[in-house]
């Protein structure tokens, strides 16, 4: 006898469905968070704000009983890939509006400092002039007073935007391999090279 499955085992083209091990796991929607799917767009609202994103192709999204589930609509590996992609995106969005994300950066170097004026971030990184950039909408930052400007903490609900912003700031002055000066992620281990003076005196 064949046992009926909860989801279809064949796609519309007759190719066997293949589910992602991670993608098939339902996403729990926390209390205080509202998730909807309408006109091909997934939207989620929570204490940390609202995020929306188009649903990736070839997947079906269902919300029932406080859980969000994603099914592939095409067979083979591509169906599992789209399922896994959608699950990863929507899980990050759900966590973002519920808890938010934090990125911490450290400025290492004599005179290296960060200063925030509203949404404008000013950085002194050893150049002849300070570098200024405006934080994106939905992102806030603070410079702890005890750090004396050497630590920058960013907060936001969009993991992708947060990651891109932190990388952009780090790229302004990446840690250099000899003295380690530059901007680094908190806890980042910078591989340092030995100086050329090691060969002198022989």
JSON list of C-alpha atoms in Angstrom, two decimals:
[
{"chain": "A", "resi": 1, "resn": "UNK", "atom": "CA", "xyz": [0.00, 0.00, 0.00]},
{"chain": "A", "resi": 2, "resn": "UNK", "atom": "CA", "xyz": [1.10, 3.55, -0.69]},
{"chain": "A", "resi": 3, "resn": "UNK", "atom": "CA", "xyz": [0.76, 6.09, 2.09]},
{"chain": "A", "resi": 4, "resn": "UNK", "atom": "CA", "xyz": [-0.54, 9.50, 1.04]},
{"chain": "A", "resi": 5, "resn": "UNK", "atom": "CA", "xyz": [2.00, 12.28, 1.64]},
{"chain": "A", "resi": 6, "resn": "UNK", "atom": "CA", "xyz": [1.28, 15.67, 3.12]},
{"chain": "A", "resi": 7, "resn": "UNK", "atom": "CA", "xyz": [2.69, 17.42, 0.05]},
{"chain": "A", "resi": 8, "resn": "UNK", "atom": "CA", "xyz": [2.69, 16.36, -3.62]},
{"chain": "A", "resi": 9, "resn": "UNK", "atom": "CA", "xyz": [5.49, 14.01, -4.59]},
{"chain": "A", "resi": 10, "resn": "UNK", "atom": "CA", "xyz": [5.52, 15.00, -8.25]},
{"chain": "A", "resi": 11, "resn": "UNK", "atom": "CA", "xyz": [5.79, 18.48, -9.74]},
{"chain": "A", "resi": 12, "resn": "UNK", "atom": "CA", "xyz": [3.51, 19.66, -12.53]},
{"chain": "A", "resi": 13, "resn": "UNK", "atom": "CA", "xyz": [6.07, 18.51, -15.08]},
{"chain": "A", "resi": 14, "resn": "UNK", "atom": "CA", "xyz": [6.13, 15.02, -13.59]},
{"chain": "A", "resi": 15, "resn": "UNK", "atom": "CA", "xyz": [9.60, 15.36, -12.07]},
{"chain": "A", "resi": 16, "resn": "UNK", "atom": "CA", "xyz": [9.93, 14.02, -8.53]},
{"chain": "A", "resi": 17, "resn": "UNK", "atom": "CA", "xyz": [9.94, 16.70, -5.86]},
{"chain": "A", "resi": 18, "resn": "UNK", "atom": "CA", "xyz": [13.12, 17.00, -3.86]},
{"chain": "A", "resi": 19, "resn": "UNK", "atom": "CA", "xyz": [12.97, 18.97, -0.63]},
{"chain": "A", "resi": 20, "resn": "UNK", "atom": "CA", "xyz": [15.81, 20.83, 1.06]},
{"chain": "A", "resi": 21, "resn": "UNK", "atom": "CA", "xyz": [16.65, 19.43, 4.50]},
{"chain": "A", "resi": 22, "resn": "UNK", "atom": "CA", "xyz": [16.66, 22.93, 5.94]},
{"chain": "A", "resi": 23, "resn": "UNK", "atom": "CA", "xyz": [14.07, 24.43, 3.62]},
{"chain": "A", "resi": 24, "resn": "UNK", "atom": "CA", "xyz": [11.33, 22.01, 4.61]},
{"chain": "A", "resi": 25, "resn": "UNK", "atom": "CA", "xyz": [11.52, 23.01, 8.28]},
{"chain": "A", "resi": 26, "resn": "UNK", "atom": "CA", "xyz": [8.63, 25.27, 9.28]},
{"chain": "A", "resi": 27, "resn": "UNK", "atom": "CA", "xyz": [9.43, 28.75, 10.61]},
{"chain": "A", "resi": 28, "resn": "UNK", "atom": "CA", "xyz": [7.84, 29.57, 13.96]},
{"chain": "A", "resi": 29, "resn": "UNK", "atom": "CA", "xyz": [6.24, 33.02, 13.92]},
{"chain": "A", "resi": 30, "resn": "UNK", "atom": "CA", "xyz": [6.89, 34.63, 17.34]},
{"chain": "A", "resi": 31, "resn": "UNK", "atom": "CA", "xyz": [4.16, 36.28, 19.37]},
{"chain": "A", "resi": 32, "resn": "UNK", "atom": "CA", "xyz": [3.73, 39.91, 18.39]},
{"chain": "A", "resi": 33, "resn": "UNK", "atom": "CA", "xyz": [4.80, 39.25, 14.81]},
{"chain": "A", "resi": 34, "resn": "UNK", "atom": "CA", "xyz": [2.34, 39.31, 11.91]},
{"chain": "A", "resi": 35, "resn": "UNK", "atom": "CA", "xyz": [3.26, 37.57, 8.64]},
{"chain": "A", "resi": 36, "resn": "UNK", "atom": "CA", "xyz": [1.29, 37.68, 5.38]},
{"chain": "A", "resi": 37, "resn": "UNK", "atom": "CA", "xyz": [1.69, 36.57, 1.78]},
{"chain": "A", "resi": 38, "resn": "UNK", "atom": "CA", "xyz": [-0.18, 38.65, -0.80]},
{"chain": "A", "resi": 39, "resn": "UNK", "atom": "CA", "xyz": [0.28, 39.18, -4.53]},
{"chain": "A", "resi": 40, "resn": "UNK", "atom": "CA", "xyz": [3.59, 37.34, -4.53]},
{"chain": "A", "resi": 41, "resn": "UNK", "atom": "CA", "xyz": [5.05, 39.38, -1.66]},
{"chain": "A", "resi": 42, "resn": "UNK", "atom": "CA", "xyz": [5.94, 38.16, 1.81]},
{"chain": "A", "resi": 43, "resn": "UNK", "atom": "CA", "xyz": [5.55, 40.82, 4.52]},
{"chain": "A", "resi": 44, "resn": "UNK", "atom": "CA", "xyz": [6.30, 40.57, 8.21]},
{"chain": "A", "resi": 45, "resn": "UNK", "atom": "CA", "xyz": [5.70, 43.14, 10.95]},
{"chain": "A", "resi": 46, "resn": "UNK", "atom": "CA", "xyz": [6.95, 43.07, 14.53]},
{"chain": "A", "resi": 47, "resn": "UNK", "atom": "CA", "xyz": [8.36, 45.18, 17.37]},
{"chain": "A", "resi": 48, "resn": "UNK", "atom": "CA", "xyz": [11.42, 46.10, 15.28]},
{"chain": "A", "resi": 49, "resn": "UNK", "atom": "CA", "xyz": [9.53, 47.25, 12.19]},
{"chain": "A", "resi": 50, "resn": "UNK", "atom": "CA", "xyz": [8.25, 45.90, 8.88]},
{"chain": "A", "resi": 51, "resn": "UNK", "atom": "CA", "xyz": [10.04, 44.06, 6.07]},
{"chain": "A", "resi": 52, "resn": "UNK", "atom": "CA", "xyz": [8.74, 42.93, 2.67]},
{"chain": "A", "resi": 53, "resn": "UNK", "atom": "CA", "xyz": [10.27, 40.85, -0.10]},
{"chain": "A", "resi": 54, "resn": "UNK", "atom": "CA", "xyz": [9.04, 39.21, -3.27]},
{"chain": "A", "resi": 55, "resn": "UNK", "atom": "CA", "xyz": [8.53, 35.47, -2.88]},
{"chain": "A", "resi": 56, "resn": "UNK", "atom": "CA", "xyz": [11.24, 33.59, -4.82]},
{"chain": "A", "resi": 57, "resn": "UNK", "atom": "CA", "xyz": [9.96, 31.74, -7.89]},
{"chain": "A", "resi": 58, "resn": "UNK", "atom": "CA", "xyz": [8.88, 28.10, -7.92]},
{"chain": "A", "resi": 59, "resn": "UNK", "atom": "CA", "xyz": [7.82, 27.89, -4.27]},
{"chain": "A", "resi": 60, "resn": "UNK", "atom": "CA", "xyz": [4.53, 27.94, -2.40]},
{"chain": "A", "resi": 61, "resn": "UNK", "atom": "CA", "xyz": [4.31, 29.69, 0.97]},
{"chain": "A", "resi": 62, "resn": "UNK", "atom": "CA", "xyz": [1.65, 28.81, 3.52]},
{"chain": "A", "resi": 63, "resn": "UNK", "atom": "CA", "xyz": [0.99, 30.35, 6.95]},
{"chain": "A", "resi": 64, "resn": "UNK", "atom": "CA", "xyz": [-1.08, 28.31, 9.35]},
{"chain": "A", "resi": 65, "resn": "UNK", "atom": "CA", "xyz": [-1.14, 27.82, 13.11]},
{"chain": "A", "resi": 66, "resn": "UNK", "atom": "CA", "xyz": [1.66, 30.27, 13.78]},
{"chain": "A", "resi": 67, "resn": "UNK", "atom": "CA", "xyz": [4.02, 28.49, 11.38]},
{"chain": "A", "resi": 68, "resn": "UNK", "atom": "CA", "xyz": [5.30, 29.41, 7.94]},
{"chain": "A", "resi": 69, "resn": "UNK", "atom": "CA", "xyz": [5.99, 26.51, 5.58]},
{"chain": "A", "resi": 70, "resn": "UNK", "atom": "CA", "xyz": [7.56, 26.52, 2.12]},
{"chain": "A", "resi": 71, "resn": "UNK", "atom": "CA", "xyz": [7.03, 23.87, -0.58]},
{"chain": "A", "resi": 72, "resn": "UNK", "atom": "CA", "xyz": [8.87, 23.56, -3.90]},
{"chain": "A", "resi": 73, "resn": "UNK", "atom": "CA", "xyz": [6.71, 23.67, -7.03]},
{"chain": "A", "resi": 74, "resn": "UNK", "atom": "CA", "xyz": [9.26, 22.21, -9.43]},
{"chain": "A", "resi": 75, "resn": "UNK", "atom": "CA", "xyz": [11.10, 18.93, -9.23]},
{"chain": "A", "resi": 76, "resn": "UNK", "atom": "CA", "xyz": [14.77, 18.09, -8.98]},
{"chain": "A", "resi": 77, "resn": "UNK", "atom": "CA", "xyz": [17.56, 20.06, -7.32]},
{"chain": "A", "resi": 78, "resn": "UNK", "atom": "CA", "xyz": [16.28, 23.44, -8.46]},
{"chain": "A", "resi": 79, "resn": "UNK", "atom": "CA", "xyz": [13.08, 23.03, -6.47]},
{"chain": "A", "resi": 80, "resn": "UNK", "atom": "CA", "xyz": [15.05, 22.27, -3.30]},
{"chain": "A", "resi": 81, "resn": "UNK", "atom": "CA", "xyz": [17.36, 25.23, -3.94]},
{"chain": "A", "resi": 82, "resn": "UNK", "atom": "CA", "xyz": [14.51, 27.70, -4.29]},
{"chain": "A", "resi": 83, "resn": "UNK", "atom": "CA", "xyz": [12.87, 26.21, -1.20]},
{"chain": "A", "resi": 84, "resn": "UNK", "atom": "CA", "xyz": [16.05, 26.58, 0.84]},
{"chain": "A", "resi": 85, "resn": "UNK", "atom": "CA", "xyz": [16.59, 30.14, -0.40]},
{"chain": "A", "resi": 86, "resn": "UNK", "atom": "CA", "xyz": [13.07, 31.22, 0.49]},
{"chain": "A", "resi": 87, "resn": "UNK", "atom": "CA", "xyz": [13.28, 29.61, 3.91]},
{"chain": "A", "resi": 88, "resn": "UNK", "atom": "CA", "xyz": [16.59, 31.34, 4.72]},
{"chain": "A", "resi": 89, "resn": "UNK", "atom": "CA", "xyz": [15.33, 34.76, 3.59]},
{"chain": "A", "resi": 90, "resn": "UNK", "atom": "CA", "xyz": [12.02, 34.57, 5.44]},
{"chain": "A", "resi": 91, "resn": "UNK", "atom": "CA", "xyz": [13.58, 33.19, 8.63]},
{"chain": "A", "resi": 92, "resn": "UNK", "atom": "CA", "xyz": [16.03, 36.14, 8.73]},
{"chain": "A", "resi": 93, "resn": "UNK", "atom": "CA", "xyz": [13.20, 38.61, 8.11]},
{"chain": "A", "resi": 94, "resn": "UNK", "atom": "CA", "xyz": [11.07, 37.10, 10.86]},
{"chain": "A", "resi": 95, "resn": "UNK", "atom": "CA", "xyz": [13.92, 37.22, 13.37]},
{"chain": "A", "resi": 96, "resn": "UNK", "atom": "CA", "xyz": [14.80, 40.73, 12.26]},
{"chain": "A", "resi": 97, "resn": "UNK", "atom": "CA", "xyz": [11.41, 42.27, 13.02]},
{"chain": "A", "resi": 98, "resn": "UNK", "atom": "CA", "xyz": [11.11, 40.29, 16.26]},
{"chain": "A", "resi": 99, "resn": "UNK", "atom": "CA", "xyz": [14.60, 40.75, 17.77]},
{"chain": "A", "resi": 100, "resn": "UNK", "atom": "CA", "xyz": [16.71, 42.79, 15.37]},
{"chain": "A", "resi": 101, "resn": "UNK", "atom": "CA", "xyz": [20.37, 42.33, 14.46]},
{"chain": "A", "resi": 102, "resn": "UNK", "atom": "CA", "xyz": [23.54, 43.88, 15.86]},
{"chain": "A", "resi": 103, "resn": "UNK", "atom": "CA", "xyz": [26.91, 44.42, 14.22]},
{"chain": "A", "resi": 104, "resn": "UNK", "atom": "CA", "xyz": [29.91, 45.61, 16.23]},
{"chain": "A", "resi": 105, "resn": "UNK", "atom": "CA", "xyz": [33.02, 47.15, 14.72]},
{"chain": "A", "resi": 106, "resn": "UNK", "atom": "CA", "xyz": [36.31, 48.12, 16.34]},
{"chain": "A", "resi": 107, "resn": "UNK", "atom": "CA", "xyz": [38.66, 50.87, 15.19]},
{"chain": "A", "resi": 108, "resn": "UNK", "atom": "CA", "xyz": [42.31, 50.03, 15.87]},
{"chain": "A", "resi": 109, "resn": "UNK", "atom": "CA", "xyz": [44.96, 52.69, 15.35]},
{"chain": "A", "resi": 110, "resn": "UNK", "atom": "CA", "xyz": [46.31, 55.89, 16.84]},
{"chain": "A", "resi": 111, "resn": "UNK", "atom": "CA", "xyz": [43.71, 58.62, 16.46]},
{"chain": "A", "resi": 112, "resn": "UNK", "atom": "CA", "xyz": [41.16, 56.30, 14.87]},
{"chain": "A", "resi": 113, "resn": "UNK", "atom": "CA", "xyz": [37.70, 57.41, 16.02]},
{"chain": "A", "resi": 114, "resn": "UNK", "atom": "CA", "xyz": [34.02, 57.11, 15.14]},
{"chain": "A", "resi": 115, "resn": "UNK", "atom": "CA", "xyz": [31.44, 59.81, 15.83]},
{"chain": "A", "resi": 116, "resn": "UNK", "atom": "CA", "xyz": [27.71, 59.80, 15.19]},
{"chain": "A", "resi": 117, "resn": "UNK", "atom": "CA", "xyz": [25.60, 62.90, 14.59]},
{"chain": "A", "resi": 118, "resn": "UNK", "atom": "CA", "xyz": [22.06, 61.69, 14.00]},
{"chain": "A", "resi": 119, "resn": "UNK", "atom": "CA", "xyz": [22.28, 59.31, 11.04]},
{"chain": "A", "resi": 120, "resn": "UNK", "atom": "CA", "xyz": [25.62, 60.68, 9.84]},
{"chain": "A", "resi": 121, "resn": "UNK", "atom": "CA", "xyz": [28.68, 58.64, 10.77]},
{"chain": "A", "resi": 122, "resn": "UNK", "atom": "CA", "xyz": [32.05, 60.41, 10.78]},
{"chain": "A", "resi": 123, "resn": "UNK", "atom": "CA", "xyz": [35.19, 58.31, 10.80]},
{"chain": "A", "resi": 124, "resn": "UNK", "atom": "CA", "xyz": [38.77, 59.39, 11.47]},
{"chain": "A", "resi": 125, "resn": "UNK", "atom": "CA", "xyz": [40.90, 56.60, 10.03]},
{"chain": "A", "resi": 126, "resn": "UNK", "atom": "CA", "xyz": [44.30, 58.13, 9.41]},
{"chain": "A", "resi": 127, "resn": "UNK", "atom": "CA", "xyz": [43.40, 59.85, 6.15]},
{"chain": "A", "resi": 128, "resn": "UNK", "atom": "CA", "xyz": [44.00, 63.56, 5.56]},
{"chain": "A", "resi": 129, "resn": "UNK", "atom": "CA", "xyz": [40.26, 64.14, 6.02]},
{"chain": "A", "resi": 130, "resn": "UNK", "atom": "CA", "xyz": [37.43, 62.43, 7.92]},
{"chain": "A", "resi": 131, "resn": "UNK", "atom": "CA", "xyz": [35.16, 60.00, 6.06]},
{"chain": "A", "resi": 132, "resn": "UNK", "atom": "CA", "xyz": [31.41, 60.57, 6.35]},
{"chain": "A", "resi": 133, "resn": "UNK", "atom": "CA", "xyz": [28.51, 58.34, 5.39]},
{"chain": "A", "resi": 134, "resn": "UNK", "atom": "CA", "xyz": [24.80, 58.30, 6.14]},
{"chain": "A", "resi": 135, "resn": "UNK", "atom": "CA", "xyz": [23.32, 55.24, 7.80]},
{"chain": "A", "resi": 136, "resn": "UNK", "atom": "CA", "xyz": [20.52, 53.61, 5.75]},
{"chain": "A", "resi": 137, "resn": "UNK", "atom": "CA", "xyz": [16.91, 53.92, 6.81]},
{"chain": "A", "resi": 138, "resn": "UNK", "atom": "CA", "xyz": [16.09, 51.40, 9.52]},
{"chain": "A", "resi": 139, "resn": "UNK", "atom": "CA", "xyz": [19.65, 51.29, 10.84]},
{"chain": "A", "resi": 140, "resn": "UNK", "atom": "CA", "xyz": [20.75, 53.06, 14.00]},
{"chain": "A", "resi": 141, "resn": "UNK", "atom": "CA", "xyz": [24.15, 53.23, 15.62]},
{"chain": "A", "resi": 142, "resn": "UNK", "atom": "CA", "xyz": [25.88, 54.25, 18.79]},
{"chain": "A", "resi": 143, "resn": "UNK", "atom": "CA", "xyz": [29.43, 54.79, 19.98]},
{"chain": "A", "resi": 144, "resn": "UNK", "atom": "CA", "xyz": [29.80, 53.71, 23.64]},
{"chain": "A", "resi": 145, "resn": "UNK", "atom": "CA", "xyz": [31.33, 56.59, 25.64]},
{"chain": "A", "resi": 146, "resn": "UNK", "atom": "CA", "xyz": [33.71, 54.23, 27.45]},
{"chain": "A", "resi": 147, "resn": "UNK", "atom": "CA", "xyz": [35.20, 53.16, 24.11]},
{"chain": "A", "resi": 148, "resn": "UNK", "atom": "CA", "xyz": [36.35, 56.75, 23.40]},
{"chain": "A", "resi": 149, "resn": "UNK", "atom": "CA", "xyz": [35.23, 56.42, 19.81]},
{"chain": "A", "resi": 150, "resn": "UNK", "atom": "CA", "xyz": [36.99, 53.13, 19.05]},
{"chain": "A", "resi": 151, "resn": "UNK", "atom": "CA", "xyz": [33.84, 51.01, 19.01]},
{"chain": "A", "resi": 152, "resn": "UNK", "atom": "CA", "xyz": [30.79, 51.31, 16.75]},
{"chain": "A", "resi": 153, "resn": "UNK", "atom": "CA", "xyz": [27.59, 49.33, 17.35]},
{"chain": "A", "resi": 154, "resn": "UNK", "atom": "CA", "xyz": [24.97, 49.11, 14.59]},
{"chain": "A", "resi": 155, "resn": "UNK", "atom": "CA", "xyz": [21.36, 47.98, 15.06]},
{"chain": "A", "resi": 156, "resn": "UNK", "atom": "CA", "xyz": [18.77, 47.12, 12.43]},
{"chain": "A", "resi": 157, "resn": "UNK", "atom": "CA", "xyz": [16.10, 44.62, 11.40]},
{"chain": "A", "resi": 158, "resn": "UNK", "atom": "CA", "xyz": [17.40, 43.75, 7.91]},
{"chain": "A", "resi": 159, "resn": "UNK", "atom": "CA", "xyz": [20.29, 41.27, 8.13]},
{"chain": "A", "resi": 160, "resn": "UNK", "atom": "CA", "xyz": [21.32, 41.83, 4.51]},
{"chain": "A", "resi": 161, "resn": "UNK", "atom": "CA", "xyz": [21.49, 45.62, 4.86]},
{"chain": "A", "resi": 162, "resn": "UNK", "atom": "CA", "xyz": [23.36, 45.31, 8.15]},
{"chain": "A", "resi": 163, "resn": "UNK", "atom": "CA", "xyz": [25.94, 42.98, 6.65]},
{"chain": "A", "resi": 164, "resn": "UNK", "atom": "CA", "xyz": [26.50, 45.19, 3.61]},
{"chain": "A", "resi": 165, "resn": "UNK", "atom": "CA", "xyz": [26.87, 48.32, 5.75]},
{"chain": "A", "resi": 166, "resn": "UNK", "atom": "CA", "xyz": [29.34, 46.72, 8.16]},
{"chain": "A", "resi": 167, "resn": "UNK", "atom": "CA", "xyz": [31.40, 45.41, 5.23]},
{"chain": "A", "resi": 168, "resn": "UNK", "atom": "CA", "xyz": [31.34, 48.84, 3.56]},
{"chain": "A", "resi": 169, "resn": "UNK", "atom": "CA", "xyz": [32.65, 50.53, 6.72]},
{"chain": "A", "resi": 170, "resn": "UNK", "atom": "CA", "xyz": [35.33, 47.88, 7.18]},
{"chain": "A", "resi": 171, "resn": "UNK", "atom": "CA", "xyz": [36.45, 48.27, 3.55]},
{"chain": "A", "resi": 172, "resn": "UNK", "atom": "CA", "xyz": [37.21, 51.97, 4.11]},
{"chain": "A", "resi": 173, "resn": "UNK", "atom": "CA", "xyz": [40.27, 50.92, 6.12]},
{"chain": "A", "resi": 174, "resn": "UNK", "atom": "CA", "xyz": [40.65, 47.12, 6.33]},
{"chain": "A", "resi": 175, "resn": "UNK", "atom": "CA", "xyz": [43.04, 45.77, 8.98]},
{"chain": "A", "resi": 176, "resn": "UNK", "atom": "CA", "xyz": [46.56, 45.88, 7.58]},
{"chain": "A", "resi": 177, "resn": "UNK", "atom": "CA", "xyz": [48.69, 42.73, 8.06]},
{"chain": "A", "resi": 178, "resn": "UNK", "atom": "CA", "xyz": [51.71, 44.23, 9.86]},
{"chain": "A", "resi": 179, "resn": "UNK", "atom": "CA", "xyz": [50.37, 46.40, 12.68]},
{"chain": "A", "resi": 180, "resn": "UNK", "atom": "CA", "xyz": [46.72, 45.38, 12.54]},
{"chain": "A", "resi": 181, "resn": "UNK", "atom": "CA", "xyz": [45.55, 48.99, 12.15]},
{"chain": "A", "resi": 182, "resn": "UNK", "atom": "CA", "xyz": [42.13, 49.49, 10.60]},
{"chain": "A", "resi": 183, "resn": "UNK", "atom": "CA", "xyz": [38.47, 48.64, 11.06]},
{"chain": "A", "resi": 184, "resn": "UNK", "atom": "CA", "xyz": [37.59, 45.11, 12.08]},
{"chain": "A", "resi": 185, "resn": "UNK", "atom": "CA", "xyz": [34.55, 43.16, 13.27]},
{"chain": "A", "resi": 186, "resn": "UNK", "atom": "CA", "xyz": [34.45, 42.63, 17.01]},
{"chain": "A", "resi": 187, "resn": "UNK", "atom": "CA", "xyz": [36.22, 39.37, 17.78]},
{"chain": "A", "resi": 188, "resn": "UNK", "atom": "CA", "xyz": [37.77, 39.16, 14.31]},
{"chain": "A", "resi": 189, "resn": "UNK", "atom": "CA", "xyz": [41.21, 37.61, 14.33]},
{"chain": "A", "resi": 190, "resn": "UNK", "atom": "CA", "xyz": [43.58, 39.45, 12.03]},
{"chain": "A", "resi": 191, "resn": "UNK", "atom": "CA", "xyz": [46.45, 37.37, 10.70]},
{"chain": "A", "resi": 192, "resn": "UNK", "atom": "CA", "xyz": [49.57, 39.48, 11.03]},
{"chain": "A", "resi": 193, "resn": "UNK", "atom": "CA", "xyz": [52.85, 39.14, 9.13]},
{"chain": "A", "resi": 194, "resn": "UNK", "atom": "CA", "xyz": [56.29, 39.48, 10.62]},
{"chain": "A", "resi": 195, "resn": "UNK", "atom": "CA", "xyz": [58.03, 42.78, 9.94]},
{"chain": "A", "resi": 196, "resn": "UNK", "atom": "CA", "xyz": [61.04, 43.02, 7.61]},
{"chain": "A", "resi": 197, "resn": "UNK", "atom": "CA", "xyz": [63.29, 44.06, 10.51]},
{"chain": "A", "resi": 198, "resn": "UNK", "atom": "CA", "xyz": [63.60, 40.43, 11.54]},
{"chain": "A", "resi": 199, "resn": "UNK", "atom": "CA", "xyz": [66.44, 39.86, 9.09]},
{"chain": "A", "resi": 200, "resn": "UNK", "atom": "CA", "xyz": [68.63, 42.76, 10.26]},
{"chain": "A", "resi": 201, "resn": "UNK", "atom": "CA", "xyz": [71.76, 42.27, 12.30]},
{"chain": "A", "resi": 202, "resn": "UNK", "atom": "CA", "xyz": [72.85, 39.07, 10.59]}
]
